[in-house]
Short mmCIF file of C-alpha atoms in Angstrom, two decimals:
data_model
loop_
_atom_site.label_atom_id
_atom_site.label_comp_id
_atom_site.label_asym_id
_atom_site.label_seq_id
_atom_site.Cartn_x
_atom_site.Cartn_y
_atom_site.Cartn_z
CA ILE A 1375 236.14 201.18 -5.15
CA LEU A 1376 234.91 200.20 -8.62
CA LYS A 1377 231.26 199.29 -9.13
CA LEU A 1378 230.47 196.45 -11.53
CA GLN A 1379 226.80 195.76 -12.13
CA PHE A 1380 225.64 192.39 -13.47
CA LEU A 1381 228.88 191.68 -15.31
CA TYR A 1382 231.09 188.93 -13.96
CA LEU A 1383 233.91 186.97 -15.50
CA ILE A 1384 233.68 183.21 -15.40
CA GLY A 1385 236.82 181.40 -16.40
CA THR A 1386 236.68 177.86 -17.73
CA GLN A 1387 239.65 175.69 -18.68
CA SER A 1388 240.76 177.64 -21.72
CA THR A 1389 238.18 180.34 -22.35
CA ILE A 1390 236.83 183.30 -20.43
CA THR A 1391 233.24 184.30 -21.08
CA MET A 1392 231.34 187.42 -20.01
CA VAL A 1393 228.00 186.63 -18.40
CA ALA A 1394 225.19 189.09 -17.85
CA THR A 1395 222.65 187.42 -15.53
CA TRP A 1396 222.65 185.15 -12.50
CA THR A 1397 220.76 182.43 -14.38
CA GLN A 1398 223.51 182.34 -16.98
CA MET A 1399 226.10 182.28 -14.23
CA LYS A 1400 224.41 179.31 -12.55
CA LYS A 1401 224.34 177.45 -15.86
CA ALA A 1402 228.04 178.22 -16.29
CA GLY A 1403 228.76 176.92 -12.77
CA ALA A 1404 229.21 180.11 -10.73
CA LYS A 1405 228.40 180.41 -7.04
CA THR A 1406 225.36 182.32 -5.82
CA PRO A 1407 225.91 185.82 -4.45
CA ALA A 1408 227.12 186.19 -0.87
CA LYS A 1409 224.60 186.70 1.92
CA THR A 1410 224.19 190.24 3.13
CA SER A 1411 225.03 191.19 6.70
CA GLY A 1412 222.65 194.12 7.01
CA CYS A 1413 225.54 196.57 7.46
CA VAL A 1414 225.76 199.77 5.48
CA ARG A 1415 229.37 199.20 4.45
CA GLY A 1416 231.64 196.26 3.81
CA LEU A 1417 231.82 193.28 1.51
CA ALA A 1418 228.46 191.85 2.56
CA LYS A 1419 226.63 195.18 2.77
CA GLY A 1420 222.95 195.48 2.02
CA HIS A 1421 219.51 195.11 3.52
CA GLN A 1422 218.53 191.54 4.41
CA VAL A 1423 215.41 190.33 2.65
CA THR A 1424 213.63 187.02 2.22
CA LYS A 1425 213.13 186.10 -1.40
CA LEU A 1426 209.52 185.40 -2.35
CA GLU A 1427 208.65 182.44 -4.55
CA ARG A 1428 206.98 183.86 -7.62
CA PRO A 1429 204.17 181.92 -9.27
CA ILE A 1430 204.60 181.04 -12.94
CA ARG A 1431 203.18 183.84 -15.05
CA THR A 1432 200.36 183.08 -17.44
CA ASN A 1433 202.32 184.04 -20.55
CA GLN A 1434 205.16 181.68 -19.57
CA ARG A 1435 202.73 178.82 -18.97
CA GLN A 1436 200.91 179.42 -22.25
CA ALA A 1437 204.20 179.63 -24.17
CA LEU A 1438 204.92 175.94 -23.52
CA ALA A 1439 204.67 173.67 -26.56
CA LYS A 1440 201.34 171.87 -26.84
CA LYS A 1441 200.86 168.66 -28.81
CA LYS A 1442 197.24 169.35 -29.75
CA LEU A 1443 198.00 172.88 -30.97
CA ALA A 1444 200.97 171.63 -33.02
CA ALA A 1445 198.74 168.99 -34.65
CA VAL A 1446 196.08 171.60 -35.50
CA LYS A 1447 198.69 173.94 -37.00
CA GLU A 1448 200.10 171.08 -39.09
CA VAL A 1449 196.64 170.18 -40.47
CA VAL A 1450 195.89 173.82 -41.29
CA LEU A 1451 199.24 174.18 -43.06
CA GLU A 1452 198.59 171.05 -45.12
CA THR A 1453 195.07 172.10 -46.14
CA ALA A 1454 195.38 175.87 -46.57
CA GLY A 1455 199.08 176.19 -47.37
CA PHE A 1456 201.24 179.22 -46.69
CA THR A 1457 200.02 182.78 -46.41
CA PRO A 1458 201.24 185.17 -49.13
CA TYR A 1459 203.94 186.71 -46.91
CA GLU A 1460 205.16 183.23 -45.91
CA LYS A 1461 205.41 182.31 -49.61
CA ARG A 1462 207.53 185.40 -50.19
CA CYS A 1463 209.72 184.46 -47.21
CA VAL A 1464 210.26 181.02 -48.74
CA GLU A 1465 211.20 182.59 -52.08
CA LEU A 1466 213.69 184.92 -50.38
CA LEU A 1467 215.24 182.01 -48.50
CA LYS A 1468 215.52 179.98 -51.71
CA VAL A 1469 217.72 182.68 -53.26
CA GLN A 1470 219.89 182.95 -50.10
CA ARG A 1471 218.47 186.31 -48.94
CA GLU A 1472 218.19 185.54 -45.21
CA LYS A 1473 218.67 189.13 -44.10
CA ARG A 1474 216.06 190.43 -46.54
CA CYS A 1475 213.68 187.69 -45.38
CA LEU A 1476 214.20 188.75 -41.76
CA ARG A 1477 213.52 192.40 -42.56
CA PHE A 1478 210.40 191.47 -44.53
CA ALA A 1479 209.07 189.20 -41.76
CA LYS A 1480 209.85 191.84 -39.14
CA ARG A 1481 207.80 194.41 -41.02
CA ARG A 1482 204.87 192.02 -41.42
CA LEU A 1483 204.89 190.59 -37.89
CA GLY A 1484 205.78 193.70 -35.92
CA THR A 1485 208.88 192.75 -33.90
CA PHE A 1486 212.40 191.59 -34.62
CA LEU A 1487 212.11 188.46 -32.47
CA ARG A 1488 208.87 187.38 -34.17
CA GLY A 1489 210.56 187.90 -37.53
CA LYS A 1490 213.56 185.79 -36.48
CA LYS A 1491 211.29 183.03 -35.24
CA LYS A 1492 209.22 183.02 -38.46
CA ARG A 1493 212.38 182.97 -40.61
CA GLU A 1494 213.65 179.96 -38.63
CA ILE A 1495 210.29 178.18 -38.97
CA MET A 1496 210.19 178.78 -42.72
CA GLY A 1497 213.79 177.55 -43.06
CA ASN A 1498 212.94 174.37 -41.13
CA ILE A 1499 209.91 173.74 -43.34
CA MET A 1500 212.04 174.20 -46.47
CA ARG A 1501 214.63 171.72 -45.14
CA LYS A 1502 211.89 169.16 -44.41
CA GLN A 1503 210.48 169.55 -47.90
CA ALA A 1504 213.95 169.18 -49.42
CA ALA A 1505 214.55 166.02 -47.37
CA GLN A 1506 211.21 164.54 -48.51
CA ALA A 1507 212.04 165.35 -52.14
CA ALA A 1508 215.44 163.67 -51.77
CA LYS A 1509 213.79 160.55 -50.31
CA LYS A 1510 211.36 160.39 -53.24
CA GLN A 1511 214.25 160.60 -55.73
CA GLN A 1512 216.09 157.74 -54.00
CA LYS A 1513 213.08 155.43 -54.28
#
């Protein structure tokens, strides 16, 4: 008997995608896992347990977007401007050096995901500024 852990194939009309977690499977339309029978062997083997409802963790609750915090960050950005490393990120993005910008942001912020997020934020800000400049030229 082959053991497959957390990897299931979900076939749609024309494509087959590999999914790694149950949450992704549910989004893709898969059924929940079969109930266990309590037996040691068989298709529905495994110890029967009741799943506990977990409370929302503090870091997940605090990660939600907040209107007041967004307004404060916008005012600070308008008054103080970018930090020196953010200015360098903008310059790197202007000359189409996305990968270099990511590496630079990663070194300054500590983790790869924080660097990716900062690069995306700086790119969005640049696009907004470009759109505002284009509007001014049309008027």
